[in-house]
mmCIF file of C-alpha atoms in Angstrom:
data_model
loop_
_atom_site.group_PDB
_atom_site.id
_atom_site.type_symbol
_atom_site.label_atom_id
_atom_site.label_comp_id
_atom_site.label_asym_id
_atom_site.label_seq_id
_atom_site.Cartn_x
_atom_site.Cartn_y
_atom_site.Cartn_z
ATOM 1 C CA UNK Z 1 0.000 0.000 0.000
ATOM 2 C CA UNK Z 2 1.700 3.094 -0.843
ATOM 3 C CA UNK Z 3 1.529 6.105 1.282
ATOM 4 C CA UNK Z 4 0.682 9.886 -0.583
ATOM 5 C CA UNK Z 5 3.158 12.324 -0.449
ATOM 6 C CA UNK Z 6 2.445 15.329 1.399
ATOM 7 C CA UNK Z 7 0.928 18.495 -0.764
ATOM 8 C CA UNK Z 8 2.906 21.320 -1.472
ATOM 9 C CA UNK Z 9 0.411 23.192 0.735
ATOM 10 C CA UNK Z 10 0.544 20.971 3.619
ATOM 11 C CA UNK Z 11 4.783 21.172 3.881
ATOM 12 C CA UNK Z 12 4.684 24.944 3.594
ATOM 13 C CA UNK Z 13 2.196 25.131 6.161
ATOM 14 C CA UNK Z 14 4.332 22.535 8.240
ATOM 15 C CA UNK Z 15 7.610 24.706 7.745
ATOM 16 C CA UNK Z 16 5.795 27.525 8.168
ATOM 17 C CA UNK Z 17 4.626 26.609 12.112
ATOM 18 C CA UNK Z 18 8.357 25.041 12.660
ATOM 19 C CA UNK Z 19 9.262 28.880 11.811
ATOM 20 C CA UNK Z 20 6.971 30.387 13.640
ATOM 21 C CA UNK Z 21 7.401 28.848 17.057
ATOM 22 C CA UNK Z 22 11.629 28.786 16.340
ATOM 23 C CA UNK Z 23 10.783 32.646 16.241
ATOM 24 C CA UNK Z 24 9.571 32.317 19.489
ATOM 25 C CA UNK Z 25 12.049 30.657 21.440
ATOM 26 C CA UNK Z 26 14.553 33.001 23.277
ATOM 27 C CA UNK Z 27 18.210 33.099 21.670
ATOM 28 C CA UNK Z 28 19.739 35.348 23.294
ATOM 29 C CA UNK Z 29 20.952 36.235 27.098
ATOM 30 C CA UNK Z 30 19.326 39.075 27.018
ATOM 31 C CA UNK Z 31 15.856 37.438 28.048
ATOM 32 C CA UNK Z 32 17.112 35.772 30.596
ATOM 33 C CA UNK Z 33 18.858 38.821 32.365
ATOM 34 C CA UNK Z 34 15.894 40.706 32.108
ATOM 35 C CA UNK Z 35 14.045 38.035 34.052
ATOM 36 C CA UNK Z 36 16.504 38.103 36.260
ATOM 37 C CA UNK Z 37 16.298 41.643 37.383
ATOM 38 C CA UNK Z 38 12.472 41.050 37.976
ATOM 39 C CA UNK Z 39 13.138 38.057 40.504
ATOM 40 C CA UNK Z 40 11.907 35.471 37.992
ATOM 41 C CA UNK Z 41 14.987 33.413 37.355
ATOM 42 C CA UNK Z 42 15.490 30.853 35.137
ATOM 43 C CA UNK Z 43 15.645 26.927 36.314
ATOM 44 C CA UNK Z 44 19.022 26.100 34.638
ATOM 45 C CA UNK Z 45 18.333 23.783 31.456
ATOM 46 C CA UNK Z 46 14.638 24.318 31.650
ATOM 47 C CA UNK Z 47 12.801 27.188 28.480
ATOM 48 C CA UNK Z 48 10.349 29.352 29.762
ATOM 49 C CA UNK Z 49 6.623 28.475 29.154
ATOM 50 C CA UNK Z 50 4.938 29.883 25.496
ATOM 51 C CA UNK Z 51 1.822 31.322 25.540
ATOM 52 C CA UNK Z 52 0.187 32.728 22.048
ATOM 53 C CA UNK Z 53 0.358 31.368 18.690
ATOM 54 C CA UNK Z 54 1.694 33.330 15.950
ATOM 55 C CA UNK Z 55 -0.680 34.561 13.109
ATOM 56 C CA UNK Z 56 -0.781 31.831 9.966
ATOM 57 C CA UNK Z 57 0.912 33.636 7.207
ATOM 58 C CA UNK Z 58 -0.875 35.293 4.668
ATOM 59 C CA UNK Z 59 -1.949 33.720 1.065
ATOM 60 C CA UNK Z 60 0.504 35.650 -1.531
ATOM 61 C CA UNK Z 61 -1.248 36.572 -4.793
ATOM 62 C CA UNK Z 62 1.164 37.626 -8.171
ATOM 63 C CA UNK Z 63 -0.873 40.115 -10.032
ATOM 64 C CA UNK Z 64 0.747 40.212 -13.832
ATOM 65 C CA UNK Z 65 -0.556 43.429 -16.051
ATOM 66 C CA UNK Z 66 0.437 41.932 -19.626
ATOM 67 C CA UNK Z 67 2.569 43.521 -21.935
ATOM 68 C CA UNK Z 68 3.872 46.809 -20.874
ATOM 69 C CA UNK Z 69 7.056 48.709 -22.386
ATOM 70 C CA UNK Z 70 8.193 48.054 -25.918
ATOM 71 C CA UNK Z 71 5.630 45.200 -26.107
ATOM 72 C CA UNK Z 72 1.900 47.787 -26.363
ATOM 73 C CA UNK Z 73 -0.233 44.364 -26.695
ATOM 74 C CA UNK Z 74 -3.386 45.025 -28.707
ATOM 75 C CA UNK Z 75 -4.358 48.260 -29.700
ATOM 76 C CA UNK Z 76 -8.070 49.239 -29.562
ATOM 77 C CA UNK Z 77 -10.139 50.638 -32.133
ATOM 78 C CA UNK Z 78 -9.581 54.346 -30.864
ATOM 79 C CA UNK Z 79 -5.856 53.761 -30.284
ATOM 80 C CA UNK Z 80 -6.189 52.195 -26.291
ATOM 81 C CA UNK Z 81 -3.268 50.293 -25.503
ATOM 82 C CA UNK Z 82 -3.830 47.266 -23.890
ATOM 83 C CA UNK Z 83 -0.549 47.319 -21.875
ATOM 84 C CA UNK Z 84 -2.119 50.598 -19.911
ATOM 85 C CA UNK Z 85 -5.893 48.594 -19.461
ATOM 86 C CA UNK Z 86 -4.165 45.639 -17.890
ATOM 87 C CA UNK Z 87 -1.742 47.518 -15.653
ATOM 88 C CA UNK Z 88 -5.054 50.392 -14.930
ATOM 89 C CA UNK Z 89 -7.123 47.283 -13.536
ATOM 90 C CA UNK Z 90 -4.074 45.395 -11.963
ATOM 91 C CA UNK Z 91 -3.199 48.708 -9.825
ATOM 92 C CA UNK Z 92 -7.212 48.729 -8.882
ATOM 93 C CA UNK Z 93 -7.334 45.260 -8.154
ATOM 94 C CA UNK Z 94 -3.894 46.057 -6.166
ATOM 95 C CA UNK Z 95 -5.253 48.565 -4.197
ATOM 96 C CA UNK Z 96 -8.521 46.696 -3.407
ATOM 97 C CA UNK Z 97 -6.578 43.470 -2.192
ATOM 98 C CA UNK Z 98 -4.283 45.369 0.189
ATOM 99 C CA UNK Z 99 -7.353 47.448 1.758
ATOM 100 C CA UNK Z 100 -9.151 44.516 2.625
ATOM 101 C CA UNK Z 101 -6.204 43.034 4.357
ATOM 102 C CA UNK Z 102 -6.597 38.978 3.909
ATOM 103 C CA UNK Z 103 -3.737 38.665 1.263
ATOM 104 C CA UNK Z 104 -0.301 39.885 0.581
ATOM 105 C CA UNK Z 105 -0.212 41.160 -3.167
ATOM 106 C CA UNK Z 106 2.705 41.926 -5.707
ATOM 107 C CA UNK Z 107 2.531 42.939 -8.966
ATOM 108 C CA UNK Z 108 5.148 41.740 -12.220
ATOM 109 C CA UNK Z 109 5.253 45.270 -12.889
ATOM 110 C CA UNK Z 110 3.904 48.616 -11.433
ATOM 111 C CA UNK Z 111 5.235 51.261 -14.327
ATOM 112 C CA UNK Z 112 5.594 50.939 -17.874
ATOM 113 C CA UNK Z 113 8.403 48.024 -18.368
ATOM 114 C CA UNK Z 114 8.394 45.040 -20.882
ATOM 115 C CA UNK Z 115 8.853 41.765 -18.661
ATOM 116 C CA UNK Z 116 9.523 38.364 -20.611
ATOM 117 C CA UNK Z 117 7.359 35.779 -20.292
ATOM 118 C CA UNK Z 118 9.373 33.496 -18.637
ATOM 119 C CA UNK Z 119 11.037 36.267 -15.937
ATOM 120 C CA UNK Z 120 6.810 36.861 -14.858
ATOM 121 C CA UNK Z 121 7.000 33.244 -14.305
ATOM 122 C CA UNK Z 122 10.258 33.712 -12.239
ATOM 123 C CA UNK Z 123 8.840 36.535 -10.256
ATOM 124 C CA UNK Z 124 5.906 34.247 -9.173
ATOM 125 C CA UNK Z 125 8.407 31.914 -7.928
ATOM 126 C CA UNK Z 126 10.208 34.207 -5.969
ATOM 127 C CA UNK Z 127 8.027 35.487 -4.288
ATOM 128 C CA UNK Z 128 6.694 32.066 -3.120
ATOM 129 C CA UNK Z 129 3.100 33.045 -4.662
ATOM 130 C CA UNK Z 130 -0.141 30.890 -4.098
ATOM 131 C CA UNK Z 131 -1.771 32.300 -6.956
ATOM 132 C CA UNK Z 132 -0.911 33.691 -10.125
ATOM 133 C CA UNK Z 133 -3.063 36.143 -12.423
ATOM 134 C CA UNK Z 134 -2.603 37.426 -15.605
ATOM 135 C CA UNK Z 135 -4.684 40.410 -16.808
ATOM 136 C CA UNK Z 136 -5.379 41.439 -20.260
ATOM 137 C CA UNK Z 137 -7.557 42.360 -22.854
ATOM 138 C CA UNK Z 138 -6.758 41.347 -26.449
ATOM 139 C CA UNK Z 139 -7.798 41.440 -29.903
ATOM 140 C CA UNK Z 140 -9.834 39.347 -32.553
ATOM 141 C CA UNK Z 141 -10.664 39.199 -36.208
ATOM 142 C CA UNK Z 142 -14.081 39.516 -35.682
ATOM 143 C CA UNK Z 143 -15.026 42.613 -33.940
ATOM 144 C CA UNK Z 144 -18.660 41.851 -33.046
ATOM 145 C CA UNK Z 145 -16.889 39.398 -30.301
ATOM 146 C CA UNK Z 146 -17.182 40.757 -26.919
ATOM 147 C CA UNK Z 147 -17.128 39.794 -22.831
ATOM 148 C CA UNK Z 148 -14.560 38.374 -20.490
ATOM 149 C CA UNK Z 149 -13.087 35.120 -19.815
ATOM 150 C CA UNK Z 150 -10.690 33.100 -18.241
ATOM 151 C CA UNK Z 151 -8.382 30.613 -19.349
ATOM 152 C CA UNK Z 152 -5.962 27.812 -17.754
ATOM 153 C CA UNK Z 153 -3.182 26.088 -19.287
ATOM 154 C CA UNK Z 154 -3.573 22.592 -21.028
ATOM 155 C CA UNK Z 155 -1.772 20.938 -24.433
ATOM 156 C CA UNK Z 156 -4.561 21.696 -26.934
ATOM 157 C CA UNK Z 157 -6.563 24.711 -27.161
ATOM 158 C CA UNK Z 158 -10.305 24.277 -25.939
ATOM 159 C CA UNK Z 159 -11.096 26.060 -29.460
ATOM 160 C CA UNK Z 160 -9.922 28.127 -32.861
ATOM 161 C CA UNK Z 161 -10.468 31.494 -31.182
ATOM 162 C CA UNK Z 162 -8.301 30.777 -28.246
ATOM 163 C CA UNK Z 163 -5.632 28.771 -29.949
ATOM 164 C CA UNK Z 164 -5.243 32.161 -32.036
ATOM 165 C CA UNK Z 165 -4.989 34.505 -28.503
ATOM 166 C CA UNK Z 166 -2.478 31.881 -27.002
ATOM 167 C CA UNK Z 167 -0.559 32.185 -30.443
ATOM 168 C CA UNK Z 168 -0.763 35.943 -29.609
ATOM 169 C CA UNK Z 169 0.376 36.291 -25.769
ATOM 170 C CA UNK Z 170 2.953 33.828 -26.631
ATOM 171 C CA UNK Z 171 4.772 35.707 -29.263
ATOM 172 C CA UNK Z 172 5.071 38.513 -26.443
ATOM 173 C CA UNK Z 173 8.771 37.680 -26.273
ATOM 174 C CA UNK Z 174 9.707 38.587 -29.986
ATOM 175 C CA UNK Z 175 10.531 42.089 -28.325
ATOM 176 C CA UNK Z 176 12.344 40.751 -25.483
ATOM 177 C CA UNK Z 177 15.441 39.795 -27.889
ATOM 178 C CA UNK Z 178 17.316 35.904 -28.898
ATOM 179 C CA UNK Z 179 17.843 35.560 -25.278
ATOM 180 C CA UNK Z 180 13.913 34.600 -24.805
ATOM 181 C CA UNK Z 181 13.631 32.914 -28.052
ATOM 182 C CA UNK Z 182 13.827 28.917 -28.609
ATOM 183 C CA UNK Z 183 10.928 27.567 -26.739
ATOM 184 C CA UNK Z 184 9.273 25.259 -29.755
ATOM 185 C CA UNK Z 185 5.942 23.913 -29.669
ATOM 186 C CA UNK Z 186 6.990 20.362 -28.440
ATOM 187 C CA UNK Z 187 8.566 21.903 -25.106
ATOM 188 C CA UNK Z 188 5.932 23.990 -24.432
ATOM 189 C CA UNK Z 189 3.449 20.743 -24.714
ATOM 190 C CA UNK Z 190 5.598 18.945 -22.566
ATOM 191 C CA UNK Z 191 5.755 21.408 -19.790
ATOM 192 C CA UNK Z 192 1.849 21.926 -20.127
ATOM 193 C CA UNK Z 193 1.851 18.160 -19.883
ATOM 194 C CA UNK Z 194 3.926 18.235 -16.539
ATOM 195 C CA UNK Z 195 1.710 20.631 -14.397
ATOM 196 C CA UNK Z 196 0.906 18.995 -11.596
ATOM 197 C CA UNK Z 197 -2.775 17.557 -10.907
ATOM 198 C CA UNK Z 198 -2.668 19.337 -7.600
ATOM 199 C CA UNK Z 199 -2.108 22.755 -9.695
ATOM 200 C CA UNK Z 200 -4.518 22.292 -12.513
ATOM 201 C CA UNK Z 201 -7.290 21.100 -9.964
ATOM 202 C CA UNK Z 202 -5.992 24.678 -8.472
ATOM 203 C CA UNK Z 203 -6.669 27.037 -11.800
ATOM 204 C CA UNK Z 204 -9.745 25.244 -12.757
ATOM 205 C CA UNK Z 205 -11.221 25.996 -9.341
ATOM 206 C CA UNK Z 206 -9.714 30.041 -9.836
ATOM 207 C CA UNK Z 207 -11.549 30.232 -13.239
ATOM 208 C CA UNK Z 208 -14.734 28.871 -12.028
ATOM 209 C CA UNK Z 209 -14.605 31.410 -9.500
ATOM 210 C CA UNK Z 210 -13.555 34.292 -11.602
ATOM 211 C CA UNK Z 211 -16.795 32.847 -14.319
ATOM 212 C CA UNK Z 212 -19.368 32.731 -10.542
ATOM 213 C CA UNK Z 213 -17.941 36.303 -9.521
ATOM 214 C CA UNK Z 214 -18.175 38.007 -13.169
ATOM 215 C CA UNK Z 215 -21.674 36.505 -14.056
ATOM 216 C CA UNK Z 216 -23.750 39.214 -12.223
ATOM 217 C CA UNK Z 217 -22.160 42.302 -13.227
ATOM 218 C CA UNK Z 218 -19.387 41.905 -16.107
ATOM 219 C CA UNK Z 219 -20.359 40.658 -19.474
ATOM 220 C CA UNK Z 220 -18.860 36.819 -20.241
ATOM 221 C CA UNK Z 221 -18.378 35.203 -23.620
ATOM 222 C CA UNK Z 222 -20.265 32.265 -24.234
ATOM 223 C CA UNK Z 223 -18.806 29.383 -22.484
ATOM 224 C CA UNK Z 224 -16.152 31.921 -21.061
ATOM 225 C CA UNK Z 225 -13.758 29.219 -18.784
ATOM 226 C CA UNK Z 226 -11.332 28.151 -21.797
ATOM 227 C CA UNK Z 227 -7.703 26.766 -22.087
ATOM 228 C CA UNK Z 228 -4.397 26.600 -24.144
ATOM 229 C CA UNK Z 229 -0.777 26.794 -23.696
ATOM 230 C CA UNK Z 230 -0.550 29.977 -22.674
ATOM 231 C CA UNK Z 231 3.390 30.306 -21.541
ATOM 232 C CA UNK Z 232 3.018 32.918 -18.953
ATOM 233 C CA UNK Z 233 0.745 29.993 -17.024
ATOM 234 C CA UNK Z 234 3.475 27.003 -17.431
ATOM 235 C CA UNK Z 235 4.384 26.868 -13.498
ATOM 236 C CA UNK Z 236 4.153 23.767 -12.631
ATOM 237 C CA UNK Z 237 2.920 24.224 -8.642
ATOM 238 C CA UNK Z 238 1.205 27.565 -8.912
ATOM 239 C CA UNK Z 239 -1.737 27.857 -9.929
ATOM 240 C CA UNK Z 240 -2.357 30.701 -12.623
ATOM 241 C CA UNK Z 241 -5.150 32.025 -14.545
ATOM 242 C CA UNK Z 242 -5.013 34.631 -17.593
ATOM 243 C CA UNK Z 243 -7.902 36.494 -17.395
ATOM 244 C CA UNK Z 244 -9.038 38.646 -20.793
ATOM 245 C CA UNK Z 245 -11.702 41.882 -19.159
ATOM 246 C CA UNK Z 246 -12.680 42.258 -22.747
ATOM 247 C CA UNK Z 247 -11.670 42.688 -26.708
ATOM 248 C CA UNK Z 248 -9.937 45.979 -27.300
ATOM 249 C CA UNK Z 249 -11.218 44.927 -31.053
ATOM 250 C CA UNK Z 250 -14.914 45.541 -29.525
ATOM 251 C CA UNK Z 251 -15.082 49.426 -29.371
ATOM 252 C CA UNK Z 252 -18.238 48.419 -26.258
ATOM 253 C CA UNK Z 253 -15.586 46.678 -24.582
ATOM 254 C CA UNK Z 254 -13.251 48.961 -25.076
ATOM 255 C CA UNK Z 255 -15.132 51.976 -23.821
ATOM 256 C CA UNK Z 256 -15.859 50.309 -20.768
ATOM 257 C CA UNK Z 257 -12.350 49.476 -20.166
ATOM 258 C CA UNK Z 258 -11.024 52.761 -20.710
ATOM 259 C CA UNK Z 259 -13.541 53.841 -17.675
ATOM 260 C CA UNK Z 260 -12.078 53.575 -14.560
ATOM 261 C CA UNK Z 261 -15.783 52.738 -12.594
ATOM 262 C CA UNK Z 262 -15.649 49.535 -15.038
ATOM 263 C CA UNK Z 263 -12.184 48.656 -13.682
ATOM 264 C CA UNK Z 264 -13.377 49.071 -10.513
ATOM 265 C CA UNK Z 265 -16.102 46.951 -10.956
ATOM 266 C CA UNK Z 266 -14.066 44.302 -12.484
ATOM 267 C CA UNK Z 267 -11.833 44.595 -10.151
ATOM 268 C CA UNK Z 268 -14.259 44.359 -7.621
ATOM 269 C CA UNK Z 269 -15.624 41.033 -8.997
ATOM 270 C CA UNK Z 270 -11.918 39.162 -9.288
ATOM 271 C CA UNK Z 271 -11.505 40.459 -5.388
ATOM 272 C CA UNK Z 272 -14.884 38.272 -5.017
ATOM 273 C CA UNK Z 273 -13.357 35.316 -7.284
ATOM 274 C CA UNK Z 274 -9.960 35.543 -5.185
ATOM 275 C CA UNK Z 275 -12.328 35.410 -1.822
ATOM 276 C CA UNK Z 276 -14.625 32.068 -3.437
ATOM 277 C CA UNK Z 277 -10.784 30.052 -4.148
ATOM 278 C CA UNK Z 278 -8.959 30.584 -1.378
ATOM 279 C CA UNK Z 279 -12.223 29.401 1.324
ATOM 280 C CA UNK Z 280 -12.778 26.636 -1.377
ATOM 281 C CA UNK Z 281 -9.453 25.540 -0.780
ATOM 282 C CA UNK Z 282 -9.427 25.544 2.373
ATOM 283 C CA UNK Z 283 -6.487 28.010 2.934
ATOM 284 C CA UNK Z 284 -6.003 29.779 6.616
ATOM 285 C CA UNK Z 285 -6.537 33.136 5.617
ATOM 286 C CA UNK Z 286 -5.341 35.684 8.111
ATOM 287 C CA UNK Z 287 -8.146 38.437 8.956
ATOM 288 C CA UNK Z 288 -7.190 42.001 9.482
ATOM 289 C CA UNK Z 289 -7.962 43.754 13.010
#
């Protein structure tokens, strides 16, 4: 009978408590001279009793603004770049996750800089994220298409129209030089193939929850939860959605976007999605106040 490994949840939170009561164990003289003074010495050999429990740490969400710099992304039908949309509602989003104070939040980039796909990959990584989301809001052919949706990362493209954005996002790094070039088709299917089960069970649940949280107030595509190999969602023990607000191709969608009440409400709505995956996980969120 073979015996499961331990999640990648379950040893951070396990390392994480080892930390957290190391942190509270006295290291130094100082603690005992201090006693001291008061009349409270120390039995020799024997720690002073803990009382308290240190506060679980805090979920940490990577917020990635697409494009940005030398790389504009799409560019709407009145001249709206998409790289200033998706760093616009990133910043709101931003500002709306630190103010309710259940998350720590950092962003790929706050200014106007081109990242490489792989280095907002990198950045998740580093900064030991839980959760990784990419904002945009592309083009199509067709202009009449409009609405939001959210995608996760698998071999084959759930259809034509998103097999053509994934085509799109990924040739992102054509500006970032032959450094960033050399990733063919057959490694990219077999790191979508390698994602863990644990991770992909992770981003389905985030885009169902992003689809429940939009439904009553932002506009979806029809069957709006979609995948593809989208190369800025490769990590294999993260999971990562890309979400698109809207078409910049659709001058509805694109007036909305440009209006920062619609960010706000959209925005507003992924703050709701973040809220639905992290209790359906199960994660120990830690409560302001």
């Amino acid at each position: 009978m073979s015996i499961s490994q331990p999640t990648r949840r379950q040893m951070s939170h396990l390392i994480g408590s080892a930390v957290a009561t190391a942190t509270l164990l006295p290291c130094s003289s100082a603690l005992a001279t201090s006693r001291h003074k008061k009349g409270h010495a120390l039995a020799p050999g024997k720690a002073p009793a803990i009382t308290g429990k240190a506060a679980p740490a805090r979920p940490v969400i990577m917020l990635d603004p697409g494009h940005g710099g030398k790389d504009p992304g799409a560019i709407g039908v009145s001249g709206t770049y998409e790289k200033h949309i998706a760093a616009a509602a990133a910043k709101e989003l931003y500002r709306q996750i630190k103010s309710a104070g259940r998350y720590d939040v950092v962003m790929t980039r706050a200014d106007d800089h081109f990242i490489p796909l792989e280095g907002r990959v990198d950045l998740a990584h580093r900064h030991k994220a839980q959760l990784f989301i990419s904002m945009h809001a592309d083009a199509l052919h067709d202009p009449d298409v409009r609405g939001a949706s959210v995608y996760t990362l698998s071999n084959g493209a759930s259809d034509a129209q998103t097999a053509s954005l994934a085509q799109t996002e990924n040739s992102a790094d054509r500006f970032a030089g032959p450094a960033f070039h050399g990733m063919s088709s057959e490694v990219q299917d077999i790191l979508a193939s390698l994602v863990h089960e644990e991770t992909r069970r992770g981003s389905a649940h985030m885009a169902a929850s992003v689809v429940s949280a939009f439904q009553p107030r932002i506009g979806l595509l029809r069957h709006p939860a979609r995948h593809a190999a989208f190369v800025v969602l490769k990590s294999a023990d993260i999971p990562s959605v890309l979400v698109e607000m809207g078409f910049m191709s659709n001058r509805h969608d694109e007036a909305a976007l440009r209006q920062g009440a619609y960010r706000q409400q959209v925005a507003s709505a992924m703050n709701a999605a973040i809220d639905r995956y992290f209790q359906g996980a199960g994660t120990n969120i830690a409560r302001s106040g």
